[in-house]
Coordinates of N, CA, C and O in Angstrom, one line a residue:
M265 N 0.8 -1.2 0.0 CA 0.0 0.0 0.0 C 0.9 1.2 0.0 O 1.9 1.3 0.6
S266 N 0.4 2.3 -0.7 CA 1.2 3.5 -0.7 C 1.0 4.3 0.6 O 0.1 4.0 1.4
S267 N 1.9 5.2 0.8 CA 1.9 6.0 2.0 C 0.6 6.8 2.1 O 0.0 7.0 3.2
K268 N 0.1 7.3 0.9 CA -1.1 8.1 0.9 C -2.3 7.2 1.4 O -3.2 7.7 2.1
V269 N -2.4 6.0 0.9 CA -3.6 5.1 1.3 C -3.5 4.8 2.8 O -4.5 4.8 3.4
I270 N -2.3 4.5 3.2 CA -2.1 4.2 4.7 C -2.5 5.5 5.5 O -3.2 5.3 6.5
K271 N -2.1 6.7 5.1 CA -2.5 7.9 5.8 C -4.0 8.1 5.8 O -4.6 8.4 6.9
I272 N -4.7 7.9 4.7 CA -6.1 8.0 4.6 C -6.8 7.0 5.5 O -7.7 7.3 6.3
T273 N -6.3 5.8 5.5 CA -6.9 4.7 6.3 C -6.7 5.0 7.8 O -7.6 4.9 8.6
Y274 N -5.5 5.6 8.1 CA -5.2 6.0 9.5 C -6.2 7.0 10.0 O -6.8 6.8 11.0
W275 N -6.4 8.1 9.2 CA -7.3 9.1 9.7 C -8.8 8.7 9.7 O -9.5 9.1 10.6
I276 N -9.2 7.9 8.8 CA -10.6 7.4 8.8 C -10.8 6.6 10.0 O -11.8 6.8 10.8
T277 N -10.0 5.6 10.3 CA -10.2 4.7 11.4 C -10.0 5.4 12.7 O -10.7 5.2 13.7
T278 N -9.0 6.3 12.8 CA -8.7 7.0 14.0 C -9.9 7.9 14.4 O -10.3 8.0 15.5
I279 N -10.4 8.7 13.4 CA -11.5 9.6 13.7 C -12.8 8.8 14.1 O -13.5 9.2 15.1
L280 N -13.1 7.7 13.4 CA -14.3 6.9 13.7 C -14.1 6.4 15.2 O -15.0 6.4 16.0
F281 N -13.0 5.8 15.4 CA -12.7 5.2 16.7 C -12.8 6.3 17.8 O -13.4 6.1 18.9
A282 N -12.1 7.4 17.6 CA -12.1 8.5 18.6 C -13.5 9.0 18.9 O -13.8 9.3 20.0
L283 N -14.3 9.2 17.8 CA -15.6 9.7 18.0 C -16.5 8.7 18.8 O -17.2 9.1 19.7
F284 N -16.3 7.4 18.5 CA -17.1 6.4 19.3 C -16.7 6.4 20.7 O -17.6 6.4 21.6
M285 N -15.4 6.5 21.0 CA -15.0 6.5 22.4 C -15.3 7.8 23.1 O -15.7 7.9 24.3
L286 N -15.3 8.9 22.3 CA -15.7 10.2 22.9 C -17.1 10.3 23.3 O -17.5 10.7 24.4
F287 N -18.0 9.8 22.4 CA -19.4 9.8 22.7 C -19.7 8.8 23.9 O -20.5 9.1 24.7
G288 N -19.0 7.7 23.9 CA -19.2 6.8 25.0 C -18.7 7.4 26.3 O -19.4 7.3 27.3
G289 N -17.6 8.1 26.3 CA -17.1 8.8 27.5 C -18.1 9.9 28.0 O -18.3 10.0 29.2
I290 N -18.6 10.6 27.0 CA -19.6 11.7 27.4 C -20.8 11.1 28.1 O -21.3 11.6 29.1
T291 N -21.4 10.0 27.5 CA -22.5 9.4 28.1 C -22.2 8.8 29.5 O -23.1 8.8 30.4
E292 N -21.0 8.3 29.7 CA -20.6 7.8 31.0 C -20.4 8.9 32.0 O -20.9 8.8 33.2
V293 N -19.8 10.0 31.6 CA -19.6 11.2 32.5 C -20.9 11.8 32.9 O -21.2 12.2 34.0
M294 N -21.9 11.9 31.9 CA -23.2 12.4 32.2 C -24.1 11.5 32.9 O -25.2 11.8 33.3
Q295 N -23.6 10.2 33.1 CA -24.3 9.2 33.8 C -25.8 9.0 33.2 O -26.8 9.0 33.9
V296 N -25.8 8.8 31.9 CA -27.0 8.5 31.2 C -27.6 7.2 31.8 O -26.9 6.3 32.0
P297 N -28.9 7.2 32.0 CA -29.5 6.0 32.6 C -29.1 4.6 32.0 O -28.9 3.7 32.7
S298 N -29.0 4.6 30.7 CA -28.7 3.3 30.1 C -27.2 2.9 30.4 O -26.9 1.7 30.6
A299 N -26.3 3.9 30.6 CA -25.0 3.6 31.0 C -24.9 3.2 32.4 O -24.2 2.2 32.8
V300 N -25.7 3.8 33.3 CA -25.8 3.5 34.7 C -26.3 2.0 34.8 O -25.7 1.2 35.6
K301 N -27.4 1.7 34.1 CA -27.9 0.4 34.2 C -26.9 -0.7 33.7 O -26.8 -1.7 34.4
G302 N -26.2 -0.4 32.6 CA -25.2 -1.3 32.1 C -24.1 -1.6 33.1 O -23.7 -2.8 33.3
V303 N -23.6 -0.6 33.7 CA -22.5 -0.8 34.7 C -22.9 -1.4 36.0 O -22.2 -2.3 36.5
V304 N -24.1 -1.1 36.4 CA -24.7 -1.7 37.6 C -25.0 -3.2 37.4 O -24.7 -4.1 38.2
D305 N -25.6 -3.5 36.2 CA -25.8 -4.9 35.8 C -24.6 -5.8 35.8 O -24.6 -6.9 36.1
L306 N -23.5 -5.2 35.4 CA -22.2 -5.9 35.4 C -21.6 -6.0 36.8 O -20.5 -6.7 36.9
G307 N -22.1 -5.3 37.8 CA -21.6 -5.4 39.1 C -20.6 -4.3 39.5 O -20.0 -4.4 40.6
Y308 N -20.4 -3.3 38.7 CA -19.5 -2.2 39.0 C -20.2 -1.1 39.7 O -21.4 -0.9 39.5
P309 N -19.5 -0.3 40.5 CA -20.2 0.8 41.2 C -20.4 2.0 40.1 O -19.7 2.1 39.2
V310 N -21.4 2.8 40.4 CA -21.8 3.9 39.5 C -20.6 4.9 39.3 O -20.4 5.4 38.2
Y311 N -19.9 5.1 40.4 CA -18.8 6.1 40.3 C -17.7 5.7 39.2 O -17.0 6.5 38.7
F312 N -17.7 4.4 38.9 CA -16.7 3.9 37.9 C -17.0 4.6 36.6 O -16.1 4.7 35.8
L313 N -18.2 4.9 36.3 CA -18.6 5.6 35.0 C -17.8 6.9 34.9 O -17.4 7.3 33.8
M314 N -17.7 7.7 36.0 CA -17.0 9.0 35.9 C -15.5 8.8 35.6 O -14.9 9.5 34.7
I315 N -14.9 7.8 36.2 CA -13.5 7.5 35.9 C -13.3 7.0 34.5 O -12.4 7.5 33.8
L316 N -14.1 6.0 34.1 CA -14.0 5.5 32.8 C -14.3 6.5 31.7 O -13.6 6.6 30.7
G317 N -15.4 7.3 31.9 CA -15.8 8.3 30.9 C -14.7 9.4 30.7 O -14.4 9.8 29.6
T318 N -14.1 9.8 31.8 CA -13.1 10.8 31.8 C -11.9 10.3 31.0 O -11.3 11.0 30.2
A319 N -11.5 9.1 31.3 CA -10.4 8.4 30.6 C -10.6 8.3 29.1 O -9.7 8.5 28.3
K320 N -11.9 8.0 28.7 CA -12.2 7.8 27.3 C -12.1 9.2 26.6 O -11.7 9.3 25.5
I321 N -12.6 10.2 27.3 CA -12.6 11.6 26.7 C -11.1 12.0 26.5 O -10.8 12.5 25.4
L322 N -10.3 11.9 27.5 CA -8.9 12.3 27.4 C -8.2 11.4 26.4 O -7.3 11.9 25.6
G323 N -8.5 10.1 26.3 CA -7.8 9.2 25.4 C -8.2 9.5 23.9 O -7.4 9.4 23.0
S324 N -9.5 9.9 23.7 CA -9.9 10.3 22.4 C -9.1 11.5 21.9 O -8.7 11.6 20.7
V325 N -8.9 12.5 22.8 CA -8.1 13.6 22.4 C -6.7 13.2 22.1 O -6.0 13.7 21.1
A326 N -6.1 12.3 22.9 CA -4.8 11.9 22.8 C -4.5 11.2 21.5 O -3.4 11.3 20.9
I327 N -5.4 10.4 21.0 CA -5.1 9.6 19.8 C -5.3 10.4 18.5 O -4.8 10.0 17.5
V328 N -5.9 11.5 18.6 CA -6.0 12.3 17.3 C -4.9 13.4 17.2 O -4.8 14.0 16.1
Q329 N -4.1 13.6 18.2 CA -3.0 14.5 18.1 C -1.8 13.7 17.8 O -1.7 12.5 18.0
N330 N -0.8 14.3 17.2 CA 0.4 13.6 16.7 C 1.7 14.2 17.3 O 2.8 13.9 17.0
K331 N 1.6 15.1 18.3 CA 2.7 15.8 18.9 C 3.3 15.0 20.0 O 4.6 14.8 20.1
F332 N 2.5 14.4 20.9 CA 3.0 13.7 22.0 C 2.8 12.2 21.8 O 1.8 11.6 22.1
K333 N 3.9 11.6 21.3 CA 3.8 10.2 20.9 C 3.6 9.2 22.1 O 2.8 8.3 22.0
L334 N 4.3 9.5 23.2 CA 4.2 8.6 24.3 C 2.8 8.6 24.9 O 2.2 7.6 25.3
I335 N 2.2 9.8 25.0 CA 0.8 9.9 25.5 C -0.2 9.1 24.6 O -1.1 8.5 25.0
K336 N 0.1 9.3 23.3 CA -0.7 8.6 22.3 C -0.6 7.0 22.5 O -1.6 6.3 22.4
E337 N 0.6 6.6 22.7 CA 0.9 5.1 22.9 C 0.1 4.6 24.1 O -0.6 3.6 24.1
W338 N 0.1 5.4 25.2 CA -0.6 5.1 26.4 C -2.1 5.1 26.2 O -2.8 4.3 26.8
A339 N -2.6 6.0 25.4 CA -4.0 6.1 25.1 C -4.5 4.8 24.4 O -5.5 4.2 24.7
Y340 N -3.7 4.4 23.4 CA -4.0 3.2 22.7 C -4.0 2.0 23.6 O -4.9 1.1 23.6
A341 N -3.0 1.9 24.5 CA -2.9 0.8 25.5 C -4.1 0.8 26.4 O -4.7 -0.2 26.7
G342 N -4.5 2.0 26.9 CA -5.7 2.1 27.7 C -6.9 1.7 27.1 O -7.8 1.0 27.7
F343 N -7.1 2.1 25.8 CA -8.3 1.7 25.1 C -8.3 0.1 24.9 O -9.4 -0.5 25.0
A344 N -7.1 -0.4 24.6 CA -7.1 -1.9 24.4 C -7.5 -2.6 25.7 O -8.3 -3.5 25.7
I345 N -7.0 -2.1 26.9 CA -7.4 -2.7 28.1 C -8.9 -2.5 28.4 O -9.6 -3.4 28.8
D346 N -9.4 -1.3 28.1 CA -10.8 -1.0 28.3 C -11.7 -2.0 27.5 O -12.7 -2.6 28.0
I347 N -11.4 -2.2 26.2 CA -12.2 -3.0 25.3 C -12.1 -4.5 25.7 O -13.1 -5.2 25.7
I348 N -10.9 -4.9 26.0 CA -10.7 -6.3 26.4 C -11.5 -6.6 27.7 O -12.1 -7.6 27.9
S349 N -11.4 -5.6 28.6 CA -12.1 -5.8 29.9 C -13.6 -5.8 29.7 O -14.3 -6.5 30.4
A350 N -14.1 -4.9 28.8 CA -15.5 -4.9 28.5 C -16.0 -6.3 28.0 O -17.0 -6.8 28.4
S351 N -15.2 -6.8 27.1 CA -15.5 -8.2 26.5 C -15.5 -9.2 27.6 O -16.4 -10.1 27.7
A352 N -14.5 -9.2 28.4 CA -14.4 -10.2 29.5 C -15.6 -10.0 30.5 O -16.1 -11.0 31.0
S353 N -15.9 -8.8 30.9 CA -17.0 -8.5 31.8 C -18.3 -9.1 31.2 O -19.1 -9.7 32.0
L354 N -18.5 -8.8 30.0 CA -19.8 -9.4 29.3 C -19.8 -10.9 29.3 O -20.8 -11.5 29.6
A355 N -18.6 -11.5 29.1 CA -18.5 -13.0 29.1 C -18.8 -13.5 30.5 O -19.5 -14.5 30.7
Y356 N -18.2 -12.9 31.5 CA -18.4 -13.4 32.9 C -19.8 -13.1 33.4 O -20.4 -13.9 34.2
F357 N -20.4 -12.1 32.9 CA -21.8 -11.8 33.2 C -22.8 -12.8 32.6 O -23.9 -13.0 33.0
G358 N -22.3 -13.5 31.5 CA -23.2 -14.4 30.8 C -24.0 -13.8 29.7 O -25.1 -14.3 29.4
A359 N -23.4 -12.8 29.0 CA -24.2 -12.1 28.0 C -24.2 -12.9 26.7 O -24.9 -12.5 25.8
G360 N -23.6 -14.0 26.6 CA -23.6 -14.8 25.3 C -22.3 -14.5 24.5 O -21.7 -13.5 24.7
V361 N -22.0 -15.4 23.6 CA -20.8 -15.3 22.8 C -20.8 -14.1 21.9 O -19.8 -13.3 21.9
V362 N -21.9 -13.8 21.2 CA -21.9 -12.7 20.3 C -21.8 -11.4 21.0 O -21.0 -10.5 20.6
M363 N -22.5 -11.2 22.1 CA -22.4 -9.9 22.8 C -21.0 -9.8 23.5 O -20.5 -8.7 23.6
S364 N -20.5 -10.9 23.9 CA -19.2 -10.8 24.6 C -18.0 -10.5 23.6 O -17.1 -9.8 24.0
L365 N -18.2 -10.9 22.4 CA -17.1 -10.7 21.4 C -17.3 -9.4 20.6 O -16.4 -8.9 20.0
F366 N -18.5 -8.8 20.7 CA -18.8 -7.6 20.0 C -17.8 -6.4 20.2 O -17.4 -5.8 19.3
P367 N -17.4 -6.2 21.5 CA -16.4 -5.1 21.7 C -15.1 -5.3 21.0 O -14.4 -4.3 20.6
L368 N -14.8 -6.5 20.6 CA -13.5 -6.8 19.9 C -13.5 -6.2 18.5 O -12.5 -6.1 17.9
V369 N -14.7 -5.9 18.0 CA -14.8 -5.3 16.7 C -14.1 -3.9 16.8 O -13.3 -3.5 15.9
F370 N -14.4 -3.2 17.8 CA -13.8 -1.9 18.0 C -12.3 -2.0 18.3 O -11.5 -1.1 17.9
L371 N -11.9 -3.1 18.9 CA -10.4 -3.4 19.1 C -9.8 -3.5 17.8 O -8.6 -3.0 17.6
A372 N -10.4 -4.2 16.8 CA -9.8 -4.4 15.5 C -9.7 -3.1 14.8 O -8.6 -2.8 14.2
V373 N -10.7 -2.2 14.9 CA -10.6 -0.9 14.3 C -9.4 -0.1 14.9 O -8.7 0.6 14.2
M374 N -9.3 -0.2 16.2 CA -8.2 0.5 16.9 C -6.9 0.0 16.5 O -5.9 0.8 16.3
F375 N -6.7 -1.3 16.3 CA -5.5 -1.9 15.8 C -5.1 -1.4 14.4 O -3.9 -1.2 14.1
V376 N -6.1 -1.3 13.6 CA -5.8 -0.7 12.2 C -5.3 0.7 12.3 O -4.3 1.1 11.7
S377 N -6.0 1.5 13.2 CA -5.5 2.9 13.4 C -4.1 2.9 13.9 O -3.2 3.6 13.4
Y378 N -3.8 2.1 14.9 CA -2.5 2.0 15.5 C -1.4 1.6 14.5 O -0.4 2.2 14.4
A379 N -1.7 0.6 13.8 CA -0.7 0.0 12.8 C -0.4 1.1 11.7 O 0.7 1.3 11.3
C380 N -1.5 1.7 11.2 CA -1.3 2.8 10.2 C -0.5 3.9 10.8 O 0.4 4.5 10.1
W381 N -0.8 4.3 12.0 CA 0.0 5.4 12.6 C 1.5 5.1 12.7 O 2.3 5.9 12.4
K382 N 1.8 3.9 13.1 CA 3.2 3.4 13.2 C 3.9 3.5 11.9 O 5.0 3.8 11.8
K383 N 3.2 3.1 10.8 CA 3.8 3.1 9.5 C 4.0 4.5 8.9 O 5.0 4.7 8.3
V384 N 3.1 5.4 9.2 CA 3.2 6.7 8.6 C 3.9 7.7 9.4 O 4.7 8.5 9.0
Y385 N 3.6 7.8 10.7 CA 4.1 8.9 11.6 C 5.2 8.5 12.5 O 5.7 9.4 13.2
Y386 N 5.6 7.3 12.5 CA 6.7 6.9 13.5 C 8.0 6.8 12.8 O 8.3 6.6 11.7

């Protein structure tokens, strides 16, 4: 693939992923009833939404900037941990195979973004 195609792929996947995480973080910080129900059903305390939502908002900002590479690396790592933990929580909760594996779709998009970033900007 050419550098231009990789760069376009990077920006498309990064913006889509960052927007998804940003909107998720906002709903968690605002403690939207569906988010509260979801976290309580999984057995987590409601205050966890504020922590997780804030991290998602900050991580979304971190992955769309290209100046601070180390912060960006940590944001990608944090998102990977978040998504894998979400998948594991759903599996332990007994949500079924499809629901438990669904968060991993976002992990795949994140990995495409990360791999393209490493090829073009690193």
